[in-house]
Short mmCIF file of C-alpha atoms in Angstrom, two decimals:
data_model
loop_
_atom_site.label_atom_id
_atom_site.label_comp_id
_atom_site.label_asym_id
_atom_site.label_seq_id
_atom_site.Cartn_x
_atom_site.Cartn_y
_atom_site.Cartn_z
CA MET A 1 21.17 9.03 11.20
CA LEU A 2 23.43 12.07 11.71
CA ALA A 3 20.62 14.11 13.21
CA SER A 4 19.83 11.24 15.57
CA ILE A 5 23.45 10.93 16.68
CA PHE A 6 23.72 14.62 17.55
CA SER A 7 20.23 14.96 19.03
CA LYS A 8 21.83 14.44 22.47
CA THR A 9 24.81 16.02 24.22
CA ARG A 10 26.82 12.86 24.80
CA PRO A 11 30.61 13.11 25.28
CA ILE A 12 31.15 10.88 22.24
CA ASN A 13 29.59 13.61 20.09
CA TYR A 14 32.30 16.07 21.08
CA VAL A 15 34.98 13.44 20.48
CA LEU A 16 33.65 12.87 16.95
CA LEU A 17 33.47 16.61 16.27
CA GLY A 18 36.97 17.11 17.64
CA ILE A 19 38.36 14.38 15.38
CA ALA A 20 36.59 15.92 12.38
CA LEU A 21 37.98 19.37 13.20
CA VAL A 22 41.54 18.06 13.47
CA LEU A 23 41.17 16.04 10.25
CA PHE A 24 39.87 18.90 8.11
CA TYR A 25 42.20 21.44 9.70
CA PHE A 26 45.31 19.44 8.79
CA LEU A 27 43.96 18.46 5.37
CA ASN A 28 43.70 22.16 4.63
CA LEU A 29 47.05 22.91 6.26
CA PHE A 30 48.99 20.32 4.27
CA LYS A 31 48.37 22.26 1.06
CA GLU A 32 51.56 24.00 2.15
CA THR A 33 54.15 22.15 4.24
CA SER A 34 56.70 24.89 4.87
CA TRP A 35 55.42 25.30 8.42
CA LEU A 36 56.67 21.81 9.26
CA GLN A 37 60.28 23.07 9.17
CA ASP A 38 59.54 26.04 11.41
CA TYR A 39 58.82 25.12 15.04
CA THR A 40 57.47 28.58 15.85
CA LEU A 41 55.06 28.50 12.93
CA ALA A 42 54.04 24.94 13.77
CA ALA A 43 53.29 25.99 17.37
CA GLN A 44 51.21 28.86 16.01
CA LYS A 45 49.18 26.46 13.84
CA ILE A 46 48.53 24.20 16.83
CA GLY A 47 47.49 27.24 18.87
CA LEU A 48 44.99 28.27 16.19
CA LEU A 49 43.58 24.74 16.16
CA LEU A 50 43.07 24.96 19.93
CA LEU A 51 41.29 28.30 19.50
CA LEU A 52 38.99 26.78 16.89
CA ALA A 53 38.24 23.90 19.27
CA GLY A 54 37.60 26.46 22.01
CA SER A 55 35.23 28.32 19.70
CA LEU A 56 33.25 25.13 19.14
CA LEU A 57 33.04 24.47 22.86
CA LEU A 58 32.06 28.08 23.58
CA THR A 59 29.26 27.86 21.04
CA GLY A 60 27.97 24.72 22.71
CA PHE A 61 28.35 26.26 26.17
CA ILE A 62 26.47 29.45 25.25
CA THR A 63 23.69 27.39 23.67
CA LEU A 64 23.15 24.87 26.44
CA ARG A 65 23.97 27.04 29.46
CA ASN A 66 21.36 29.60 28.45
CA THR A 67 18.80 27.05 27.19
CA LEU A 68 18.83 28.51 23.69
CA THR A 69 18.12 25.02 22.34
CA LYS A 70 17.16 21.70 23.82
CA ALA A 71 19.89 19.34 25.00
CA ASN A 72 21.45 18.57 21.63
CA SER A 73 24.70 19.16 19.74
CA TYR A 74 23.25 20.69 16.57
CA ALA A 75 24.75 24.14 17.13
CA VAL A 76 28.29 22.76 17.45
CA VAL A 77 27.81 20.53 14.40
CA LEU A 78 26.62 23.44 12.27
CA PHE A 79 29.50 25.66 13.43
CA LEU A 80 31.98 22.97 12.37
CA LEU A 81 30.27 22.50 9.00
CA PHE A 82 30.44 26.24 8.33
CA LEU A 83 34.18 26.15 9.07
CA ILE A 84 34.61 23.29 6.62
CA MET A 85 32.57 25.09 3.97
CA PHE A 86 34.91 28.09 4.15
CA PRO A 87 38.44 26.66 4.57
CA THR A 88 40.04 30.12 4.22
CA THR A 89 38.88 30.60 7.80
CA LEU A 90 41.14 27.81 9.02
CA THR A 91 44.29 29.73 8.14
CA ASN A 92 43.28 33.30 9.00
CA SER A 93 44.83 33.75 12.44
CA ASN A 94 43.47 37.26 13.08
CA ILE A 95 39.91 36.20 12.31
CA ILE A 96 40.16 33.07 14.46
CA ILE A 97 41.46 35.06 17.45
CA ALA A 98 38.97 37.92 16.98
CA ASN A 99 36.03 35.52 16.68
CA PHE A 100 37.10 33.66 19.82
CA PHE A 101 37.13 36.94 21.75
CA LEU A 102 33.69 37.85 20.40
CA LEU A 103 32.34 34.49 21.57
CA LEU A 104 33.71 35.23 25.05
CA ALA A 105 31.86 38.56 24.90
CA LEU A 106 28.65 36.92 23.66
CA ARG A 107 28.80 34.42 26.52
CA ARG A 108 28.81 37.27 29.05
CA LEU A 109 26.10 39.26 27.29
CA VAL A 110 23.67 36.35 26.98
CA SER A 111 24.16 35.48 30.66
CA LEU A 112 23.33 39.08 31.60
CA GLN A 113 19.67 38.12 31.81
CA SER A 114 20.34 36.52 35.21
CA LEU A 115 21.14 40.02 36.57
CA ILE A 116 23.97 38.52 38.63
CA THR A 117 27.00 40.86 38.69
CA PRO A 118 25.80 42.82 35.62
CA LYS A 119 28.56 45.45 35.80
CA GLU A 120 31.30 42.81 35.67
CA LYS A 121 29.61 41.13 32.71
CA ILE A 122 29.26 44.42 30.83
CA PHE A 123 32.93 45.24 31.43
CA ASP A 124 34.11 41.76 30.44
CA ALA A 125 32.04 41.74 27.26
CA SER A 126 33.20 45.23 26.28
CA PHE A 127 36.82 44.36 27.02
CA TRP A 128 36.70 41.25 24.81
CA ILE A 129 35.02 43.17 21.99
CA PHE A 130 37.69 45.88 21.97
CA ALA A 131 40.36 43.18 22.22
CA ALA A 132 38.83 41.52 19.14
CA ALA A 133 38.97 44.87 17.34
CA VAL A 134 42.75 44.83 17.78
CA PHE A 135 42.86 41.80 15.49
CA HIS A 136 40.07 42.86 13.14
CA PHE A 137 39.02 46.48 13.45
CA TRP A 138 35.38 46.21 12.42
CA CYS A 139 34.65 43.85 15.31
CA ILE A 140 34.28 47.12 17.19
CA ILE A 141 30.69 47.45 15.96
CA PHE A 142 29.86 44.43 18.13
CA ILE A 143 29.82 46.97 21.00
CA VAL A 144 26.31 47.82 19.79
CA LEU A 145 25.20 44.49 21.29
CA VAL A 146 26.50 45.61 24.69
CA PHE A 147 24.27 48.68 24.64
CA ILE A 148 21.33 46.59 23.39
CA SER A 149 21.87 44.24 26.34
CA ILE A 150 21.97 47.20 28.74
CA VAL A 151 18.65 48.40 27.33
CA PHE A 152 17.16 44.93 27.80
CA HIS A 153 18.25 44.44 31.40
CA VAL A 154 19.96 47.25 33.33
CA ALA A 155 19.18 50.55 31.60
CA ARG A 156 18.11 52.37 34.76
CA ASP A 157 21.56 52.48 36.34
CA TYR A 158 23.50 55.20 34.47
CA ARG A 159 26.82 53.66 35.56
CA ASN A 160 26.21 50.69 33.26
CA TRP A 161 26.31 53.02 30.25
CA ILE A 162 29.78 54.26 31.23
CA ILE A 163 31.40 50.85 31.72
CA PRO A 164 32.02 50.13 27.97
CA PHE A 165 34.01 53.36 27.72
CA ILE A 166 36.13 52.32 30.70
CA ALA A 167 36.82 48.99 28.95
CA PHE A 168 37.80 50.90 25.80
CA VAL A 169 40.33 52.97 27.74
CA ALA A 170 41.73 49.81 29.38
CA VAL A 171 42.23 48.00 26.05
CA THR A 172 43.67 51.14 24.41
CA LEU A 173 46.25 51.55 27.18
CA LEU A 174 47.26 47.89 27.07
CA TYR A 175 47.48 47.93 23.29
CA THR A 176 49.54 51.12 23.24
CA MET A 177 51.94 49.74 25.87
CA ALA A 178 52.36 46.53 23.89
CA GLY A 179 52.99 48.50 20.71
CA LEU A 180 55.65 50.65 22.35
CA MET A 181 57.36 47.63 23.90
CA ILE A 182 57.44 45.59 20.69
CA ASN A 183 58.55 48.66 18.76
CA HIS A 184 57.47 47.76 15.24
CA SER A 185 54.57 48.60 12.94
CA PHE A 186 52.16 47.30 15.54
CA PHE A 187 49.47 49.84 14.65
CA ASP A 188 49.66 49.65 10.87
CA HIS A 189 47.22 46.80 10.33
CA ILE A 190 44.49 48.63 12.25
CA LEU A 191 45.03 51.80 10.24
CA THR A 192 44.69 49.86 6.99
CA GLN A 193 41.40 48.28 8.17
CA ILE A 194 39.63 51.47 9.28
CA THR A 195 38.55 52.38 5.75
CA PRO A 196 35.56 50.17 4.87
CA GLY A 197 35.62 48.17 1.65
CA PHE A 198 32.66 47.20 -0.51
CA ASP A 199 34.35 45.11 -3.17
CA PHE A 200 32.54 41.76 -3.31
CA THR A 201 34.45 40.44 -6.33
CA TYR A 202 37.24 38.91 -4.29
CA PHE A 203 36.69 35.24 -5.17
CA GLU A 204 39.84 33.28 -6.03
CA ASN A 205 37.87 30.42 -7.60
CA ILE A 206 34.31 29.55 -8.51
CA TYR A 207 33.88 27.29 -5.49
CA GLN A 208 34.30 30.22 -3.10
CA ASN A 209 31.50 31.92 -4.99
CA ILE A 210 29.34 28.81 -4.80
CA ALA A 211 30.06 28.43 -1.08
CA LEU A 212 28.86 31.99 -0.43
CA ALA A 213 25.71 31.45 -2.49
CA ILE A 214 24.88 28.24 -0.62
CA TYR A 215 25.60 29.92 2.71
CA ALA A 216 23.17 32.72 1.79
CA SER A 217 20.53 30.06 1.07
CA ILE A 218 21.17 28.43 4.45
CA VAL A 219 20.80 31.83 6.09
CA ALA A 220 17.40 32.29 4.43
CA LEU A 221 16.32 28.79 5.49
CA PHE A 222 17.29 29.28 9.13
CA VAL A 223 16.78 32.97 9.89
CA ALA A 224 13.27 33.58 8.48
CA PRO A 225 11.55 30.92 10.68
CA TYR A 226 13.64 32.04 13.67
CA VAL A 227 12.43 35.64 13.36
CA VAL A 228 8.83 34.47 13.08
CA SER A 229 9.17 32.20 16.12
CA LEU A 230 10.73 34.80 18.46
CA SER A 231 7.38 35.89 19.91
CA SER A 232 6.54 32.27 20.76
CA LYS A 233 9.73 31.72 22.78
CA PRO A 234 9.39 31.67 26.59
CA LEU A 235 9.33 35.24 27.91
CA ASN A 236 12.45 34.74 30.02
CA LEU A 237 14.39 33.62 26.93
CA GLN A 238 13.19 36.12 24.34
CA SER A 239 15.87 38.70 25.11
CA SER A 240 18.59 36.02 24.78
CA HIS A 241 17.26 34.88 21.43
CA LYS A 242 17.07 38.48 20.24
CA LYS A 243 20.74 38.94 21.20
CA ILE A 244 21.63 35.91 19.07
CA LEU A 245 19.74 37.40 16.12
CA TYR A 246 21.37 40.81 16.62
CA SER A 247 24.81 39.21 16.90
CA PHE A 248 24.24 37.50 13.56
CA LEU A 249 23.21 40.78 11.93
CA ILE A 250 26.25 42.53 13.42
CA GLY A 251 28.43 39.71 12.08
CA VAL A 252 26.99 40.37 8.62
CA GLY A 253 27.79 44.05 9.15
CA ILE A 254 31.41 43.21 9.98
CA TYR A 255 31.67 41.19 6.76
CA VAL A 256 30.16 43.98 4.67
CA LEU A 257 32.37 46.73 6.11
CA SER A 258 35.65 44.79 6.10
CA ALA A 259 38.30 45.87 3.62
CA GLU A 260 40.17 43.32 1.47
CA LYS A 261 37.35 40.83 1.85
CA ASN A 262 37.45 37.08 1.71
CA ASN A 263 35.03 34.40 2.86
CA SER A 264 36.80 34.01 6.21
CA PHE A 265 35.16 37.26 7.38
CA LEU A 266 31.86 35.35 7.48
CA THR A 267 33.23 33.58 10.55
CA PHE A 268 31.63 36.21 12.78
CA THR A 269 28.21 34.93 11.70
CA PHE A 270 28.93 31.22 12.22
CA ALA A 271 28.13 30.86 15.94
CA PRO A 272 24.86 32.83 15.97
CA LEU A 273 23.70 31.18 12.73
CA ALA A 274 24.60 27.76 14.17
CA ILE A 275 22.40 28.48 17.20
CA ILE A 276 19.61 29.76 14.94
CA GLY A 277 19.99 26.67 12.76
CA ALA A 278 19.87 24.36 15.77
CA ASN A 279 16.51 25.91 16.69
CA TYR A 280 15.28 25.25 13.17
CA ILE A 281 16.42 21.61 13.14
CA GLU A 282 14.95 20.73 16.52
CA SER A 283 11.65 22.41 15.57
CA GLN A 284 11.14 19.92 12.73
CA GLU A 285 8.84 17.17 13.91
CA ASN A 286 9.63 14.94 10.94
CA GLN A 287 12.86 13.06 11.63
CA TRP A 288 13.56 12.73 7.91
CA VAL A 289 13.56 16.51 7.52
CA ARG A 290 16.14 16.80 10.29
CA GLU A 291 18.29 14.16 8.65
CA ALA A 292 17.98 15.83 5.25
CA VAL A 293 19.05 19.24 6.60
CA VAL A 294 22.07 17.98 8.57
CA SER A 295 23.21 15.46 5.94
CA GLY A 296 22.66 17.95 3.10
CA ILE A 297 24.78 20.66 4.72
CA LEU A 298 27.46 18.07 5.58
CA ALA A 299 27.62 16.78 1.99
CA ILE A 300 27.78 20.29 0.55
CA ALA A 301 30.42 21.45 3.04
CA VAL A 302 32.69 18.45 2.45
CA PHE A 303 32.33 18.69 -1.34
CA ILE A 304 33.16 22.41 -1.41
CA PHE A 305 36.04 21.88 1.02
CA PHE A 306 37.76 19.33 -1.21
CA MET A 307 37.12 21.41 -4.32
CA GLN A 308 39.00 24.30 -2.69
CA LEU A 309 42.03 22.25 -1.63
#
């Protein structure tokens, strides 16, 4: 039934997903109510909720605008379920902001295949990636996807290879100016993140461990068929699908390299894996298989969410 409901892109689907996001966000937030007495902190929490909603919409926009799936809402559903499965994401402001910026970059990079204003798209994507790195340093490796996109589409013009460096200078200048104006330890958090960390024993409870194990199984279920099917995708869409796969792998790289790990760092893999998963679900001819996949992930996500409250 769930797979049938979200097999189309009806407005009611987004209303249902929005209600679910708000419900689970505040269920997680009410573990601690101190923010209710602080108007500034409350405004910040509402702002983060809006960014999460924007991330959902961006995932849907990237998917449908670039015909990465058929006209369905599976990618948005999966993104939301991944958020629910890892509730630490819902309170990590730096990760939420950084991931939103990376989605803005991914939107520009995937649309590069149209070859309309490629230089502007390269600059925009690079700018958003370096802006994301301000909030989580290892997002900077996402710049690799910019150069991959240049190779795919506009490698012959040498000026395109220079544009990411111009974006880096622009973000660095803006960041330095902001740091000098605010006049506090504005640079400290970046300095502490530069050293990579490989400690994977960070789990606060067994359910975080279980969530990661289940997520790894979902990755295996979705990614393997996607890699095999890449050569059968329409020729004009193959480069876009490869970018989604590369963005997922880069997201894994960000998680691996990040110091002081927690499950929220997996957020950078949610959108690409949701798109990959949507391809898997819609490729299943048997309706019962679709229902089993969507309902199974929903049941697991909700169960793990409540166990971590």
